[in-house]
Coordinates of C-alpha atoms and ligand atoms in Angstrom, one line a residue:
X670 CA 80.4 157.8 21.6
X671 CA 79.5 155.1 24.3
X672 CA 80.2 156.4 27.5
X673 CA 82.0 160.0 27.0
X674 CA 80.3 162.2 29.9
X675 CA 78.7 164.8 28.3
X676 CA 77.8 163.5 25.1
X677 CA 74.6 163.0 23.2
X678 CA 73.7 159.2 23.4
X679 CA 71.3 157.6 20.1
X680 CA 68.3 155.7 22.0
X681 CA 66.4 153.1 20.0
X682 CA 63.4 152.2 21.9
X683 CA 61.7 148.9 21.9
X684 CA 58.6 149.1 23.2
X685 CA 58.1 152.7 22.9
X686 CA 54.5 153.3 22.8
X687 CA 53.7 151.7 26.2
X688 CA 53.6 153.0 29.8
X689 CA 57.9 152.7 30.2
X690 CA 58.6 153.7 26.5
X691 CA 56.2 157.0 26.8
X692 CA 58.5 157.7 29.8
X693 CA 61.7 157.6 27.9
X694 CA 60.6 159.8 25.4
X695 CA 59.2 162.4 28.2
X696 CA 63.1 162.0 29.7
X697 CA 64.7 162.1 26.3
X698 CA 62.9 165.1 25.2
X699 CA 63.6 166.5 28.5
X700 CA 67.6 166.1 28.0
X701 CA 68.4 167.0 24.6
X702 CA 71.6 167.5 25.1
X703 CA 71.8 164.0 26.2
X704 CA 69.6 161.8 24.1
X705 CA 68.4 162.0 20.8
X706 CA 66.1 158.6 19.6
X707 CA 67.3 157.5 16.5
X708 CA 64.9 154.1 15.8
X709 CA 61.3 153.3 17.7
X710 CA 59.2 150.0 17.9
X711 CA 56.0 149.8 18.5
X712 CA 53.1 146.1 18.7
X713 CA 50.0 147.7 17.7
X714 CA 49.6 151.4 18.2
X715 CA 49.5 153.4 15.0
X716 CA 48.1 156.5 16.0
X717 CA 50.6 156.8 19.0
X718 CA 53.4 155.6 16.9
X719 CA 52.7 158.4 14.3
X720 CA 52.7 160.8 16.9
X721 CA 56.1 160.0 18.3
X722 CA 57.7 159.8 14.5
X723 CA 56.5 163.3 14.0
X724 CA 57.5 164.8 17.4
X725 CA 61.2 162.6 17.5
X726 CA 61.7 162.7 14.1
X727 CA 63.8 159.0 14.2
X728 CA 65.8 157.3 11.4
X729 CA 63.5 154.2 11.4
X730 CA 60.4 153.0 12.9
X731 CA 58.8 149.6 13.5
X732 CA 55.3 148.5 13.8
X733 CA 55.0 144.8 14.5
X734 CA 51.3 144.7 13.4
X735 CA 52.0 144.9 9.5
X736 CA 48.5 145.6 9.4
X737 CA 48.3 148.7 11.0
X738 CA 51.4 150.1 9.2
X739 CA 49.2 152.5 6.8
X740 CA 47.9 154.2 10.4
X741 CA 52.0 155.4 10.3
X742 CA 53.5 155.9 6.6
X743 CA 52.1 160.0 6.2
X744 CA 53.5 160.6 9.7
X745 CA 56.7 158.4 8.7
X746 CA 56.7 160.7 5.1
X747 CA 56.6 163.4 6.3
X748 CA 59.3 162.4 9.3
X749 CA 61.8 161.7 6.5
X750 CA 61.8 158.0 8.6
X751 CA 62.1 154.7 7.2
X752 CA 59.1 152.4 8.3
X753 CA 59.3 148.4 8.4
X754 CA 56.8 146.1 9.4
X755 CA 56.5 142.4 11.6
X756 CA 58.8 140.5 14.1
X757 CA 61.6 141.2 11.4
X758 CA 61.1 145.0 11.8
X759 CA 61.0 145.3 15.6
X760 CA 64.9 143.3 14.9
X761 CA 66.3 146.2 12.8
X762 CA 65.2 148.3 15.3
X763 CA 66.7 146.3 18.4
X764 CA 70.2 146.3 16.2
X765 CA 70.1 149.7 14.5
X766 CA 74.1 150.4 13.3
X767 CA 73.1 154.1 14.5
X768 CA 71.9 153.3 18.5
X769 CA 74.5 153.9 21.3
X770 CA 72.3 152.1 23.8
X771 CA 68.4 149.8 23.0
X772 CA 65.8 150.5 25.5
X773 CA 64.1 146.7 25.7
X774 CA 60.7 147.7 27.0
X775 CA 58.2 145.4 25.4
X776 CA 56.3 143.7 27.5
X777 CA 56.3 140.0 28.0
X778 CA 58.2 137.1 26.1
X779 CA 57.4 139.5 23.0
X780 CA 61.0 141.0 24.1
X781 CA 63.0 137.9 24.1
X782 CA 63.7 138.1 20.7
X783 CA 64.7 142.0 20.1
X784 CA 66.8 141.6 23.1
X785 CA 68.7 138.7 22.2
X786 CA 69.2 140.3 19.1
X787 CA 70.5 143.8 20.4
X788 CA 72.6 141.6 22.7
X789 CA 74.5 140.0 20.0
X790 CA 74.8 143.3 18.3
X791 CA 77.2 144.4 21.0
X792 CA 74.7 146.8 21.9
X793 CA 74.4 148.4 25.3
X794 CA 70.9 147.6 26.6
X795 CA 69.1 149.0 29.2
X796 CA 66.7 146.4 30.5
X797 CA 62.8 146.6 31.3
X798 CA 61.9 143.3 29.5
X799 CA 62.7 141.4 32.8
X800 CA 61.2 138.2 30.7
X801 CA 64.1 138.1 28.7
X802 CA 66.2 137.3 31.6
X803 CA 63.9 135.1 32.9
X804 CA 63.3 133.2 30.4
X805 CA 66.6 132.8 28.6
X806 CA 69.1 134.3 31.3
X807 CA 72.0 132.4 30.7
X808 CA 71.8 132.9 26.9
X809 CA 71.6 136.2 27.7
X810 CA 74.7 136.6 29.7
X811 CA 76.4 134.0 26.9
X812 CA 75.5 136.3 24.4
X813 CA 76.7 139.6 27.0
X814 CA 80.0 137.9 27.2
X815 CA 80.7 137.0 23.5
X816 CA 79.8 139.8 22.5
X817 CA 80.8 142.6 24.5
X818 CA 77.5 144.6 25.0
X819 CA 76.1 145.4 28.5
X820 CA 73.1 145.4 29.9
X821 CA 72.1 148.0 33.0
X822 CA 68.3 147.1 34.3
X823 CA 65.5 149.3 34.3
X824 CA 63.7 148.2 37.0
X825 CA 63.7 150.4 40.1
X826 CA 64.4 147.5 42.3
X827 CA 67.2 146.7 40.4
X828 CA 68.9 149.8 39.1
X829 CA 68.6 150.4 43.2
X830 CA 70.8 147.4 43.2
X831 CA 73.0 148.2 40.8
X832 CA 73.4 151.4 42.1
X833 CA 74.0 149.9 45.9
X834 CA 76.8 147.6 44.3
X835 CA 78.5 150.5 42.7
X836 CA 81.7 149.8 44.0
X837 CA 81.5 147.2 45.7
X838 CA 83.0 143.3 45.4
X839 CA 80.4 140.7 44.7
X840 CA 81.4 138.3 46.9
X841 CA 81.4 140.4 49.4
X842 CA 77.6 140.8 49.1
X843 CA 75.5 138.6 51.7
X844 CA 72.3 139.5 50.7
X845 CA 70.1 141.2 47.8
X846 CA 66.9 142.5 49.3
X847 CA 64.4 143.0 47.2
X848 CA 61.4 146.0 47.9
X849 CA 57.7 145.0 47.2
X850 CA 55.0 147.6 47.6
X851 CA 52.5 144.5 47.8
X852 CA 50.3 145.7 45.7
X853 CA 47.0 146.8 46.0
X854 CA 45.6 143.6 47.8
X855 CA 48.3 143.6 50.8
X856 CA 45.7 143.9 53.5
X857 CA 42.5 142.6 51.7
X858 CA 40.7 140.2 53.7
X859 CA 42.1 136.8 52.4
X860 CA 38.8 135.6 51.7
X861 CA 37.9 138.4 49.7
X862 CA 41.2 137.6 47.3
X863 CA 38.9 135.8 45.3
X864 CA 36.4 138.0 44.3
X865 CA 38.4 140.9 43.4
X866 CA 37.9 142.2 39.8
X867 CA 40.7 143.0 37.0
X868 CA 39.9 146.7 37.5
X869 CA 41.0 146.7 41.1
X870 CA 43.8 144.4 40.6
X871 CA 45.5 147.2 38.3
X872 CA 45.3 150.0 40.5
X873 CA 48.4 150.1 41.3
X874 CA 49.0 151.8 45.2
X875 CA 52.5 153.5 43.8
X876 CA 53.4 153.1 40.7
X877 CA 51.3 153.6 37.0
X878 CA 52.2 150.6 34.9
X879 CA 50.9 148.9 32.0
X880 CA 48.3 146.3 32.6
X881 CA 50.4 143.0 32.7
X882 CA 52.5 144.1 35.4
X883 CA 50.1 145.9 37.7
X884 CA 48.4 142.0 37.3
X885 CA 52.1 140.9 38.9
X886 CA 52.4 143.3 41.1
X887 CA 48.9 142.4 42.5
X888 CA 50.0 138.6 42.5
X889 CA 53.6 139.5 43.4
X890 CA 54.5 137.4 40.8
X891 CA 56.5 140.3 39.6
X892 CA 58.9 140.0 42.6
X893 CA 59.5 136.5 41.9
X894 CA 60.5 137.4 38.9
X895 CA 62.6 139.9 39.9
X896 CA 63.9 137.5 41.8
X897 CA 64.9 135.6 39.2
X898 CA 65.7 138.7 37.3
X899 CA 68.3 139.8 40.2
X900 CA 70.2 136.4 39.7
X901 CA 71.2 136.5 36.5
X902 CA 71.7 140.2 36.8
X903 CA 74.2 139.9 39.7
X904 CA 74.6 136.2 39.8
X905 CA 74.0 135.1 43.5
X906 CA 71.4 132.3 43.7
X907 CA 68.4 132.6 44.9
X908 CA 68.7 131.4 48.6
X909 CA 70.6 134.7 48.7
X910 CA 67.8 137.3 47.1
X911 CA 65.1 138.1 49.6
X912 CA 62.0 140.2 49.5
X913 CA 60.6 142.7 52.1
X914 CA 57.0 144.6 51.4
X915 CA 57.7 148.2 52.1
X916 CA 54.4 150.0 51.4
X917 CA 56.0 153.4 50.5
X918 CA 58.3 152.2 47.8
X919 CA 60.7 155.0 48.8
X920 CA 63.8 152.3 49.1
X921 CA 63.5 150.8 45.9
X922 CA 66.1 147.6 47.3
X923 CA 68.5 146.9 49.8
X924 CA 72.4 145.4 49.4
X925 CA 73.3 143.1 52.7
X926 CA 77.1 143.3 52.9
X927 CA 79.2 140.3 54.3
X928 CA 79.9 142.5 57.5
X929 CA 76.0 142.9 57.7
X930 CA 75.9 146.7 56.7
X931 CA 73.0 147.8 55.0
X932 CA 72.8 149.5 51.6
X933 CA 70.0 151.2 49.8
X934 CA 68.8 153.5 47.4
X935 CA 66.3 155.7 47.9
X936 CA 63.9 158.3 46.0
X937 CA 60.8 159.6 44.4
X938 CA 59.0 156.7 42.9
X939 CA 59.0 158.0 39.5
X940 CA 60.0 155.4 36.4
X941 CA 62.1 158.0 34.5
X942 CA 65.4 158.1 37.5
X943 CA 65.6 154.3 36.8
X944 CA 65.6 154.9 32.6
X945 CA 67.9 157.8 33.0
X946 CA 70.2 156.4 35.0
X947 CA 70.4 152.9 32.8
X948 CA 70.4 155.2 29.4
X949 CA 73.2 157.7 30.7
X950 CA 75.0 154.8 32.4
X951 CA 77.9 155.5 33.9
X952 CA 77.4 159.2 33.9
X953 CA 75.3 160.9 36.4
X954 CA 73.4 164.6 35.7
X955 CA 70.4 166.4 36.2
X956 CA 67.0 165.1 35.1
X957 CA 63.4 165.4 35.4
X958 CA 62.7 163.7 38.7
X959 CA 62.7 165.9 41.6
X960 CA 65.2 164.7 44.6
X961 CA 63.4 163.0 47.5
X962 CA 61.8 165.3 50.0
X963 CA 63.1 165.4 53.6
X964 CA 61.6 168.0 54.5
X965 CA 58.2 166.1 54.7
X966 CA 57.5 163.7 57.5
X967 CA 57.9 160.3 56.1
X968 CA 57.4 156.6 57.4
X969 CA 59.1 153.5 56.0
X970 CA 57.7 150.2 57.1
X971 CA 59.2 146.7 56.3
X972 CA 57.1 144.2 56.6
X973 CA 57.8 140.3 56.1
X974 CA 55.7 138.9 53.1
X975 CA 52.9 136.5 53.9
X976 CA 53.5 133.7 51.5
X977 CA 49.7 132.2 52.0
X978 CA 48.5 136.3 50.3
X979 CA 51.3 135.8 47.8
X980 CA 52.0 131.8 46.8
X981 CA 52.8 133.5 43.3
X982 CA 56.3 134.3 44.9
X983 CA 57.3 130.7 46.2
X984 CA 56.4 129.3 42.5
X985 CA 58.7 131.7 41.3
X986 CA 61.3 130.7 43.6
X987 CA 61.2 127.1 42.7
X988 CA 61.1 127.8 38.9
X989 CA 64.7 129.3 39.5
X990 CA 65.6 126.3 41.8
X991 CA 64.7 123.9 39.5
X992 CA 66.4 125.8 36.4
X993 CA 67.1 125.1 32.7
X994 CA 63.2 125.3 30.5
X995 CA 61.7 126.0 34.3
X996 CA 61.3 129.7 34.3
X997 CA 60.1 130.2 30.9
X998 CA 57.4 128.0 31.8
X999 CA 56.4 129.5 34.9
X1000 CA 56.6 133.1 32.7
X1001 CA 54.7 131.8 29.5
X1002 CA 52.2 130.0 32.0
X1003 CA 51.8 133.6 34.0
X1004 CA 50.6 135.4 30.7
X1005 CA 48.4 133.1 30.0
X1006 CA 46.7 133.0 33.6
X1007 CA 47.2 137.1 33.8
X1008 CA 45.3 137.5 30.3
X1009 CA 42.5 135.3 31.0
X1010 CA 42.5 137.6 34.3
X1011 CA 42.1 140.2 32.2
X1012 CA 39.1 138.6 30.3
X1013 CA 37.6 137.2 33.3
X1014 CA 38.0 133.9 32.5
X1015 CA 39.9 133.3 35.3
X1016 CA 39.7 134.5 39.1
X1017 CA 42.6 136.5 40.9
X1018 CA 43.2 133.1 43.0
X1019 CA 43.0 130.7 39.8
X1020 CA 46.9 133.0 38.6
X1021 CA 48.9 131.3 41.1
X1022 CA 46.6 127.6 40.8
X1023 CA 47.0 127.8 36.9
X1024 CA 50.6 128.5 36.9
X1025 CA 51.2 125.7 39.7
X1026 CA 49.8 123.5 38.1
X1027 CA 51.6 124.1 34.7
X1028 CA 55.0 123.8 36.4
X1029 CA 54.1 121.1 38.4
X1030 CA 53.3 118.8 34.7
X1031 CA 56.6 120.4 33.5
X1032 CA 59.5 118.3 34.1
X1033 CA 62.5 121.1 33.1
X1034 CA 64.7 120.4 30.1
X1035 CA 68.5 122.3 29.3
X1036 CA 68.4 125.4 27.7
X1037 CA 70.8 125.4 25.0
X1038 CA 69.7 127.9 22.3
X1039 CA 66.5 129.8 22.2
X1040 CA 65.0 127.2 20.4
X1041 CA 64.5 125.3 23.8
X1042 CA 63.0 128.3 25.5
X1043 CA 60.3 128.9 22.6
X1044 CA 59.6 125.2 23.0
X1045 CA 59.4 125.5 26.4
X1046 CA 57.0 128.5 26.1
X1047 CA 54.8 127.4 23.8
X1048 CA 54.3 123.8 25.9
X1049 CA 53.7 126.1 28.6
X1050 CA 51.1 128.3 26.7
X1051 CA 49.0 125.0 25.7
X1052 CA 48.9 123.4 28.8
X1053 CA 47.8 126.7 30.2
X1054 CA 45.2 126.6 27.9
X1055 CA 44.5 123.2 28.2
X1056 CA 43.7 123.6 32.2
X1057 CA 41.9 126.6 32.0
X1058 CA 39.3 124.9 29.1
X1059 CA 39.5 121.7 31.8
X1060 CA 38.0 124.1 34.5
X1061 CA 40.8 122.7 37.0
X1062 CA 41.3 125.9 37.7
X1063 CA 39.0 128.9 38.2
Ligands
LIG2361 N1 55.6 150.2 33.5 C1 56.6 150.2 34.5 O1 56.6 151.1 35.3 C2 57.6 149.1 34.5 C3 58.5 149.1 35.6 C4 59.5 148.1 35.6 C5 59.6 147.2 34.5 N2 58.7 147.2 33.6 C6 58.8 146.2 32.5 O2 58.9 146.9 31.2 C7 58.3 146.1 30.2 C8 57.3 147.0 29.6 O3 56.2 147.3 30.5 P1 55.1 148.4 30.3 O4 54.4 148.5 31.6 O5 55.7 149.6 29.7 O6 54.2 147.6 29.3 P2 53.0 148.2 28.4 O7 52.6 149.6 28.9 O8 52.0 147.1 28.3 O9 53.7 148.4 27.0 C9 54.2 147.3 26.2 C10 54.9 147.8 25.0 O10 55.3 146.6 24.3 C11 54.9 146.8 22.9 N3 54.7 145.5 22.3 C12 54.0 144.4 22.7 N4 54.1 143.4 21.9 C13 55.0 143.8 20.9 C14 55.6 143.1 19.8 N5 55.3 141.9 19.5 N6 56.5 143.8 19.1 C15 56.8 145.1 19.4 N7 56.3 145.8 20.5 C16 55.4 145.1 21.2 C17 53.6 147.5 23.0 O11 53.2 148.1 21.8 P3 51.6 148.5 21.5 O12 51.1 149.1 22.7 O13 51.8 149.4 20.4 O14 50.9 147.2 21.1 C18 54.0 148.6 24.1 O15 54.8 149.6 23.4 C19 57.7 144.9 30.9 O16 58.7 143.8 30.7 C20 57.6 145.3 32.4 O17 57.8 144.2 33.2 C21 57.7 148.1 33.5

């Protein structure tokens, strides 16, 4: 069935009770002719779980919490669905026999796994989990090759790129540019950056997201990792991937070619193009997102990014310059300083301190197997931990 235009594609979805997975069901629903979900995963939420078994009616469901698995068995019953439980669950989900394509959309290094293990199913994944990459990319693209799945991104930025390089010769490309709306603190008086509180750090200017990566966008820490992202997506290093704010987050990235033409995707900022376009990959057809409106007056500023606002980005860039266990660590020491945002025990500044100073203890190792990027994780985690009970950092 993989890739006939026309026909109706089976979508497991990892993921699927959070702000990207809702989205994908909304889509799916939307295009039944298209999509049909065959297997959902879910961390924690029961009660929204249950609702999507009885509404999608799937083959199989996951809940990772095995605790909370009694909040989904009626709806699962009644669904005529198989339910499993735990990190093994969430797997038989990710490698369903059934699924044409996996939508990896947990969030955080909670993905690593089910994407890995989709990847060396063969499976075609379309990627949100960016962490995966980041953490383990070239096990990823190891396990891509040898096993003959793909892997189309989420992302707006980029499925914009992948979209731009439709086409086109990679080495013929001069430049990725990458699209940052900047957040909700781009023209915050710097020294009020450090009082700002969790709730205005996730109110997002564009986009509705989950919690974790409004936190990144607010940081831009999510841009470096999309920087990252972009390099094992497309492989040119990172001297070569650039970021511009652009406020209206109409172009959602830009392709420099070797002549120094221009290339970029634009439209509505709306999550679902980006899922439809990496679930119906390579086919294109009508959807749920309206096209962009010309007929309105609209502005596009690019701005350069001030790296003193935004030292979140130049950390990322160095993770990826100094490779192997590097950008795990920088990822696994983000989530800690993001959560402990998120409890206030840490100040919006004290993100970017707490993961420079992780990275700056962490002398990288090779990444060989996964093994080494759990290890490297979890060092990450404890230092994190370890400076934030120190008070080096607030
Ligand atoms: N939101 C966006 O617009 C957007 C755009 C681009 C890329 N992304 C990327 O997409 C990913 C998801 O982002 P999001 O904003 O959708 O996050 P979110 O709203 O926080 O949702 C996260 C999802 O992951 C699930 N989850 C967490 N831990 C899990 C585990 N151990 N096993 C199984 N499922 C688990 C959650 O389940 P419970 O809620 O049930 O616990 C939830 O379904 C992230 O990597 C993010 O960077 C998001």
């Amino acid at each position: 069935m993989n890739g006939a235009a026309g026909a109706r594609r089976r979508v497991a979805v990892l993921g699927s009770t959070g702000s990207v997975g809702v989205q994908a069901l909304d889509l799916i629903e939307r295009l039944p002719d298209r999509f049909e979900v065959v297997a959902l995963a879910a961390g924690t939420n029961a009660d929204l779980l249950a609702r999507q078994v009885r509404r999608h009616r799937p083959r199989l469901a996951a809940i990772a919490d095995a605790g909370r698995a009694a909040g989904v068995a009626a709806a699962a019953r009644e669904a005529g669905c198989e339910l499993v439980t735990g990190g093994q669950g969430v797997l038989a989900v990710a490698g369903h026999p059934a699924a044409d394509v996996v939508l990896a959309a947990i969030v955080g290094s909670a993905g690593l796994g089910p994407t890995w293990h989709a990847l060396r199913q063969g499976k075609r994944v379309a990627l949100a989990n960016k962490e995966s990459l980041v953490m383990a990319g070239a096990l990823m693209r190891e396990a891509l090759e040898t096993h003959g799945g793909s892997l189309v991104p989420v992302d707006s930025e980029h499925s914009a790129l992948h979209q731009c390089l439709r086409g086109e010769r990679i080495e013929e490309v001069q430049r990725l540019i990458l699209t940052a709306s900047g957040g909700p603190f781009r023209t915050t008086p710097l020294d009020e950056l450090g009082a700002v509180t969790p709730e205005q750090a996730v109110r997002h200017p564009v986009w509705e997201m989950g919690r974790k990566i409004s936190i990144d966008s607010a940081t831009l820490m999510n841009k470096g990792l999309e920087v990252i992202e972009a390099h094992w997506l497309f492989g040119l290093p990172g001297e070569r991937i650039d970021v511009v704010l652009h406020p209206q987050s109409s172009v959602h990235s830009m392709v420099e070619m070797a002549d120094g033409s221009v290339i970029c995707q634009i439209g509505e900022p709306d999550m679902r193009a980006p899922i439809q376009y990496a679930l119906g990959h390579p086919d294109r057809f009508p959807g749920p997102v309206a096209p962009f409106d010309f007929s309105k007056a609209r502005t596009f500023e690019f701005l350069p990014v001030d790296r003193r606002r935004f030292p979140s980005l130049d950390l990322a860039y160095a993770a990826l310059r100094a490779g192997g266990t590097a950008p795990a660590v920088l990822n696994a020491a983000n989530e800690v300083a993001v959560q402990a945002f998120l409890d206030g025990r840490l100040g919006f500044l004290g993100i970017a301190a707490l993961v420079a100073e992780v990275l700056e203890r962490h002398r990288p190792g090779p990444v060989g197997s996964l093994e080494d990027v759990i290890t490297g994780d979890r060092t990450a985690r404890r230092e994190a931990e370890e400076i934030l009970s120190m008070k080096v950092v607030t």
